[in-house]
Structure formats: C-alpha cells, structure tokens
Short mmCIF file of C-alpha atoms and ligand atoms in Angstrom, two decimals:
data_model
loop_
_atom_site.label_atom_id
_atom_site.label_comp_id
_atom_site.label_asym_id
_atom_site.label_seq_id
_atom_site.Cartn_x
_atom_site.Cartn_y
_atom_site.Cartn_z
CA UNK A 24 -5.31 8.50 -35.32
CA UNK A 25 -8.51 10.70 -35.61
CA UNK A 26 -9.19 11.28 -31.95
CA UNK A 27 -8.54 13.64 -28.81
CA UNK A 28 -5.93 11.80 -26.43
CA UNK A 29 -6.27 14.05 -22.62
CA UNK A 30 -5.31 13.15 -19.12
CA UNK A 31 -5.04 14.09 -16.14
CA UNK A 32 -2.38 14.53 -13.26
CA UNK A 33 -1.45 15.90 -9.92
CA UNK A 34 -0.64 15.46 -6.12
CA UNK A 35 -3.38 13.69 -3.96
CA UNK A 36 -7.21 14.85 -3.59
CA UNK A 37 -6.03 17.73 -6.24
CA UNK A 38 -9.89 17.41 -7.52
CA UNK A 39 -8.36 16.53 -11.24
CA UNK A 40 -11.57 13.11 -10.69
CA UNK A 41 -14.69 15.39 -10.05
CA UNK A 42 -13.48 18.14 -13.02
CA UNK A 43 -12.60 14.88 -15.51
CA UNK A 44 -15.97 14.08 -14.81
CA UNK A 45 -17.59 17.51 -14.97
CA UNK A 46 -15.59 18.41 -18.06
CA UNK A 47 -17.12 14.84 -19.81
CA UNK A 48 -20.40 16.01 -19.38
CA UNK A 49 -19.56 19.34 -20.55
CA UNK A 50 -17.76 17.80 -24.20
CA UNK A 51 -20.89 15.69 -23.88
CA UNK A 52 -22.82 18.52 -24.59
CA UNK A 53 -20.79 20.02 -27.39
CA UNK A 54 -21.25 17.40 -29.61
CA UNK A 55 -18.01 15.47 -28.43
CA UNK A 56 -18.43 11.89 -28.62
CA UNK A 57 -15.93 11.30 -25.30
CA UNK A 58 -14.15 8.25 -23.31
CA UNK A 59 -14.31 8.44 -19.33
CA UNK A 60 -10.90 6.23 -18.22
CA UNK A 61 -9.17 5.67 -15.33
CA UNK A 62 -5.82 3.69 -14.89
CA UNK A 63 -5.34 1.56 -14.05
CA UNK A 64 -9.40 0.51 -14.20
CA UNK A 65 -12.02 0.17 -16.16
CA UNK A 66 -10.13 -3.12 -17.72
CA UNK A 67 -10.61 -6.89 -16.23
CA UNK A 68 -7.32 -6.67 -16.38
CA UNK A 69 -5.61 -3.96 -15.82
CA UNK A 70 -8.45 -2.98 -12.55
CA UNK A 71 -6.22 -7.14 -11.38
CA UNK A 72 -3.68 -5.73 -11.50
CA UNK A 73 -4.68 -2.25 -9.37
CA UNK A 74 -5.85 -3.93 -6.91
CA UNK A 75 -1.92 -6.31 -6.56
CA UNK A 76 -0.53 -2.70 -6.77
CA UNK A 77 -2.75 -0.83 -4.23
CA UNK A 78 -3.62 -3.63 -1.70
CA UNK A 79 -2.43 -1.52 1.64
CA UNK A 80 -0.98 -5.66 2.95
CA UNK A 81 1.44 -6.07 0.48
CA UNK A 82 4.71 -3.60 2.05
CA UNK A 83 6.92 -5.86 0.83
CA UNK A 84 6.38 -4.36 -2.65
CA UNK A 85 9.56 -4.11 -4.20
CA UNK A 86 9.64 -0.55 -6.49
CA UNK A 87 10.45 -2.35 -9.43
CA UNK A 88 7.27 -4.87 -9.64
CA UNK A 89 5.35 -1.39 -9.08
CA UNK A 90 6.38 0.47 -11.51
CA UNK A 91 6.61 -2.36 -13.73
CA UNK A 92 3.07 -3.25 -12.47
CA UNK A 93 1.53 -0.28 -13.83
CA UNK A 94 3.39 0.35 -17.09
CA UNK A 95 1.67 -3.76 -16.99
CA UNK A 96 -1.75 -2.29 -16.81
CA UNK A 97 -0.66 1.10 -18.63
CA UNK A 98 -0.13 -0.51 -21.83
CA UNK A 99 -4.03 -3.74 -21.10
CA UNK A 100 -5.88 -0.41 -20.41
CA UNK A 101 -4.00 1.88 -24.12
CA UNK A 102 -4.90 -1.28 -25.71
CA UNK A 103 -8.00 -2.68 -25.51
CA UNK A 104 -10.15 0.50 -24.16
CA UNK A 105 -8.02 3.90 -24.97
CA UNK A 106 -6.79 3.41 -28.72
CA UNK A 107 -9.58 2.72 -30.19
CA UNK A 108 -11.36 5.42 -28.62
CA UNK A 109 -8.93 6.89 -30.22
CA UNK A 110 -9.54 5.21 -33.91
CA UNK A 111 -12.62 6.29 -33.19
CA UNK A 112 -12.94 9.57 -33.15
CA UNK A 113 -13.65 10.36 -29.78
CA UNK A 114 -12.61 12.51 -26.96
CA UNK A 115 -10.52 10.20 -24.51
CA UNK A 116 -10.17 12.10 -20.44
CA UNK A 117 -7.87 9.42 -18.32
CA UNK A 118 -7.50 9.78 -15.17
CA UNK A 119 -3.48 9.29 -15.10
CA UNK A 120 -0.96 7.80 -17.41
CA UNK A 121 2.38 7.79 -17.70
CA UNK A 122 3.09 11.03 -15.99
CA UNK A 123 2.41 9.73 -12.85
CA UNK A 124 5.03 6.96 -12.62
CA UNK A 125 7.59 9.63 -14.13
CA UNK A 126 6.56 11.88 -10.56
CA UNK A 127 5.70 8.51 -8.15
CA UNK A 128 7.87 5.67 -9.05
CA UNK A 129 10.58 7.91 -10.51
CA UNK A 130 11.38 10.09 -8.61
CA UNK A 131 9.43 9.76 -5.47
CA UNK A 132 10.36 6.21 -5.14
CA UNK A 133 13.41 7.19 -6.27
CA UNK A 134 13.83 4.54 -9.62
CA UNK A 135 14.79 7.08 -12.00
CA UNK A 136 12.62 8.73 -14.06
CA UNK A 137 14.89 7.66 -17.56
CA UNK A 138 14.41 4.23 -16.30
CA UNK A 139 11.15 4.62 -15.48
CA UNK A 140 10.49 6.22 -19.26
CA UNK A 141 12.39 3.68 -20.67
CA UNK A 142 9.76 0.86 -19.57
CA UNK A 143 6.95 2.37 -19.82
CA UNK A 144 7.64 3.19 -23.55
CA UNK A 145 7.75 -0.22 -24.32
CA UNK A 146 4.31 -0.79 -22.67
CA UNK A 147 3.54 2.86 -24.69
CA UNK A 148 4.86 2.79 -28.27
CA UNK A 149 4.40 6.03 -29.49
CA UNK A 150 1.19 6.82 -27.81
CA UNK A 151 1.90 10.03 -25.30
CA UNK A 152 -0.84 12.25 -24.78
CA UNK A 153 -1.60 14.86 -26.91
CA UNK A 154 -2.31 16.78 -23.72
CA UNK A 155 -1.62 16.70 -19.97
CA UNK A 156 -3.67 19.06 -17.27
CA UNK A 157 -1.47 19.42 -13.78
CA UNK A 158 -3.52 19.78 -11.25
CA UNK A 159 -1.38 21.33 -9.38
CA UNK A 160 -1.54 21.34 -5.38
CA UNK A 161 0.66 22.58 -1.53
CA UNK A 162 0.70 18.34 -0.78
CA UNK A 163 -0.30 19.12 2.57
CA UNK A 164 -3.60 20.73 0.64
CA UNK A 165 -4.43 18.28 -0.61
CA UNK A 166 -3.42 15.38 1.66
CA UNK A 167 -5.56 17.65 4.36
CA UNK A 168 -9.10 17.96 2.06
CA UNK A 169 -8.89 14.02 0.94
CA UNK A 170 -9.33 13.49 5.04
CA UNK A 171 -12.17 15.83 5.37
CA UNK A 172 -13.71 13.35 2.23
CA UNK A 173 -15.16 10.90 4.17
CA UNK A 174 -16.56 8.42 1.51
CA UNK A 175 -12.91 8.39 -0.90
CA UNK A 176 -10.73 4.33 -0.02
CA UNK A 177 -7.56 5.38 1.28
CA UNK A 178 -4.84 3.43 -0.06
CA UNK A 179 -1.98 2.65 0.61
CA UNK A 180 0.03 5.21 -1.53
CA UNK A 181 -1.69 8.67 1.11
CA UNK A 182 -0.32 7.05 3.97
CA UNK A 183 3.23 7.72 2.80
CA UNK A 184 4.96 11.09 4.47
CA UNK A 185 3.99 14.36 3.32
CA UNK A 186 7.90 14.40 2.34
CA UNK A 187 7.47 11.88 -1.17
CA UNK A 188 3.99 14.07 -1.83
CA UNK A 189 5.94 16.83 -2.50
CA UNK A 190 8.95 14.85 -4.91
CA UNK A 191 5.57 13.63 -7.03
CA UNK A 192 4.12 17.58 -6.72
CA UNK A 193 8.61 18.87 -7.54
CA UNK A 194 8.88 16.27 -10.65
CA UNK A 195 5.11 17.32 -12.85
CA UNK A 196 6.93 20.55 -12.40
CA UNK A 197 10.08 19.11 -14.26
CA UNK A 198 7.98 17.06 -16.41
CA UNK A 199 5.96 20.40 -16.90
CA UNK A 200 9.00 22.73 -17.40
CA UNK A 201 10.37 19.61 -19.86
CA UNK A 202 7.05 19.32 -21.55
CA UNK A 203 5.94 23.11 -21.95
CA UNK A 204 3.37 22.44 -25.29
CA UNK A 205 1.84 18.98 -23.83
CA UNK A 206 1.34 19.30 -20.54
CA UNK A 207 -0.57 22.45 -18.81
CA UNK A 208 -0.35 23.78 -15.63
CA UNK A 209 -4.20 23.95 -13.31
CA UNK A 210 -4.10 25.80 -10.33
CA UNK A 211 -5.66 23.59 -7.47
CA UNK A 212 -5.73 25.06 -4.63
CA UNK A 213 -8.51 26.91 -5.76
CA UNK A 214 -12.26 26.70 -5.83
CA UNK A 215 -14.29 24.01 -7.95
CA UNK A 216 -15.20 27.07 -9.78
CA UNK A 217 -12.40 28.42 -10.85
CA UNK A 218 -9.59 25.25 -11.47
CA UNK A 219 -12.60 24.25 -14.14
CA UNK A 220 -13.66 26.98 -15.77
CA UNK A 221 -8.66 27.65 -15.57
CA UNK A 222 -9.48 23.99 -17.64
CA UNK A 223 -11.95 24.60 -19.52
CA UNK A 224 -10.34 28.17 -20.94
CA UNK A 225 -7.01 25.20 -21.81
CA UNK A 226 -8.80 22.67 -23.29
CA UNK A 227 -11.24 25.55 -26.32
CA UNK A 228 -7.77 26.27 -26.95
CA UNK A 229 -6.10 23.24 -27.39
CA UNK A 230 -10.02 22.00 -28.60
CA UNK A 231 -9.99 25.00 -31.54
CA UNK A 232 -6.64 24.56 -32.88
CA UNK A 233 -6.72 21.59 -32.52
P1 TYD B 314 -6.47 6.80 -7.23
O1 TYD B 314 -7.19 5.40 -5.54
O2 TYD B 314 -7.05 6.23 -8.24
O3 TYD B 314 -5.78 8.22 -6.92
P2 TYD B 314 -6.10 9.28 -7.07
O4 TYD B 314 -8.28 10.07 -7.25
O5 TYD B 314 -4.57 9.77 -6.71
O6 TYD B 314 -5.98 9.42 -8.62
O7 TYD B 314 -5.86 5.61 -6.26
C1 TYD B 314 -3.86 6.09 -7.44
C2 TYD B 314 -2.94 6.05 -6.75
O8 TYD B 314 -2.15 5.23 -7.43
C3 TYD B 314 -1.81 7.24 -6.82
O9 TYD B 314 -1.57 7.39 -6.09
C4 TYD B 314 -0.99 7.35 -7.54
C5 TYD B 314 -1.07 5.78 -7.77
N1 TYD B 314 0.12 5.49 -9.71
C6 TYD B 314 1.60 6.13 -9.62
O10 TYD B 314 1.77 5.81 -8.26
N2 TYD B 314 2.10 5.07 -10.73
C7 TYD B 314 1.44 5.81 -11.66
O11 TYD B 314 1.36 4.84 -12.42
C8 TYD B 314 -0.97 5.56 -11.41
C9 TYD B 314 -1.25 4.83 -12.47
C10 TYD B 314 -1.17 5.58 -10.30
#
C-alpha cells in the first residue's frame, strides 16, 4: 500500500471534524494528494446504513445489530473509497474508524472490546490505520460545545447519559495506552489554534519518518 491512512477519533464535540478539514487544506498546500472522508459516509450504501443507525426513532435497536451495521458500513466505505485512494498513493483522512466501534459499541454499549474487534477484523482484514489522532476532551466540555453549536444536527447517541461518554473516553485512553505507536493523543480541550498546531506537529513528525 502506497498511501497513508490517518484516522481521527474522539468523543462528541472534540472538534475533530473541523481540524480534519483544516489539516486536509494544509496537506494539499504542501503538495499531498488528500482524500477527506468520514465514517460511514460518502458511499451510497454506507450512507443508507448510517441513516438506519442514527435515526432517533429506532429506539429498539439491539446493541449487536448496531455494531454489525457499523462494521458493514465500514467495510463498504473501505473497499469503495479508502483502499482505492491508498492505492493511488493519497493521504486518507478519515473521521472515525474501528476505534469508534471499540469505544462506543465495545465499551460503552458493553459488548466487549475484543468481541467488537473480532467482527471488525472480518470487515477490514488487515487494513488498520497507519496513524490515529485521538482528540481527547472532558465529556462535559465536549457536550457543551455541541449545545453551543446550534447548526450541528443532534443524533440519537448525543442524547445518551454523560456516563456513556465517560466510558467512551476511558476506552479510548485504554486503546491509546495499548497502541502507543499508532494512536497519538491530542488535548482537544484547548483552543482551535492550539489543537491544530499539536496535530500539525504530530503529522509532520509522522510524514518525515514514513
Ligand atoms: P456524527 O454525527 O458523525 O458525530 P461526530 O461528529 O461526533 O463524529 O455521529 C457519529 C456517531 O456515531 C457518534 O456518536 C459516534 C457513533 N459511532 C459509533 O458509535 N460507532 C462507530 O463505529 C462509529 C463510526 C460512530
């Protein structure tokens, strides 16, 4: 594989999506070919699956069903969009990937991180990210940012109890501890400028060493 696969992870309101766009712009200015994408979006089938998962009316959705739908959407997005871009040698910036399922479905929904890893392994084979940026923020701060940002759509998962988000955060910390090489923790509680600069430093180091 010639390209570079970078994923953006973190809890709600961590600002990863705005930073992703900014990073995309900067990398293009530096001459890189960049694909900006998000999970499970951008791909027709994956977008349809996403609508089913995030529909606030689907209160009866079983946790394993949810995990399987995320894994299915992930595979379709990987096959149709991410892998071809990597083959072309592009830098792929992806908003959420397998670690979201491990933290949200595995830990917060209580399915078990190993169990969720296993179904995701079936979905992605060996295509793990080269680098994962973990946007770390106190759930209270993240959620209050979302409330302040009226333009952002509220989804079923935003409505979950604060304890859910704390479990998500703890799970991300565990993943970062277990995969120090791949996962770099960014303090997302700081200002946009500061967060962008930390991300830039991590990326520069990574791009010059790979
Ligand atoms: P989205 O509107 O994309 O929110 P964000 O800007 O926070 O990424 O909604 C994605 C939601 O889906 C978010 O609450 C996290 C959740 N999610 C999972 O629970 N598991 C997953 O595998 C993925 C990709 C997302």
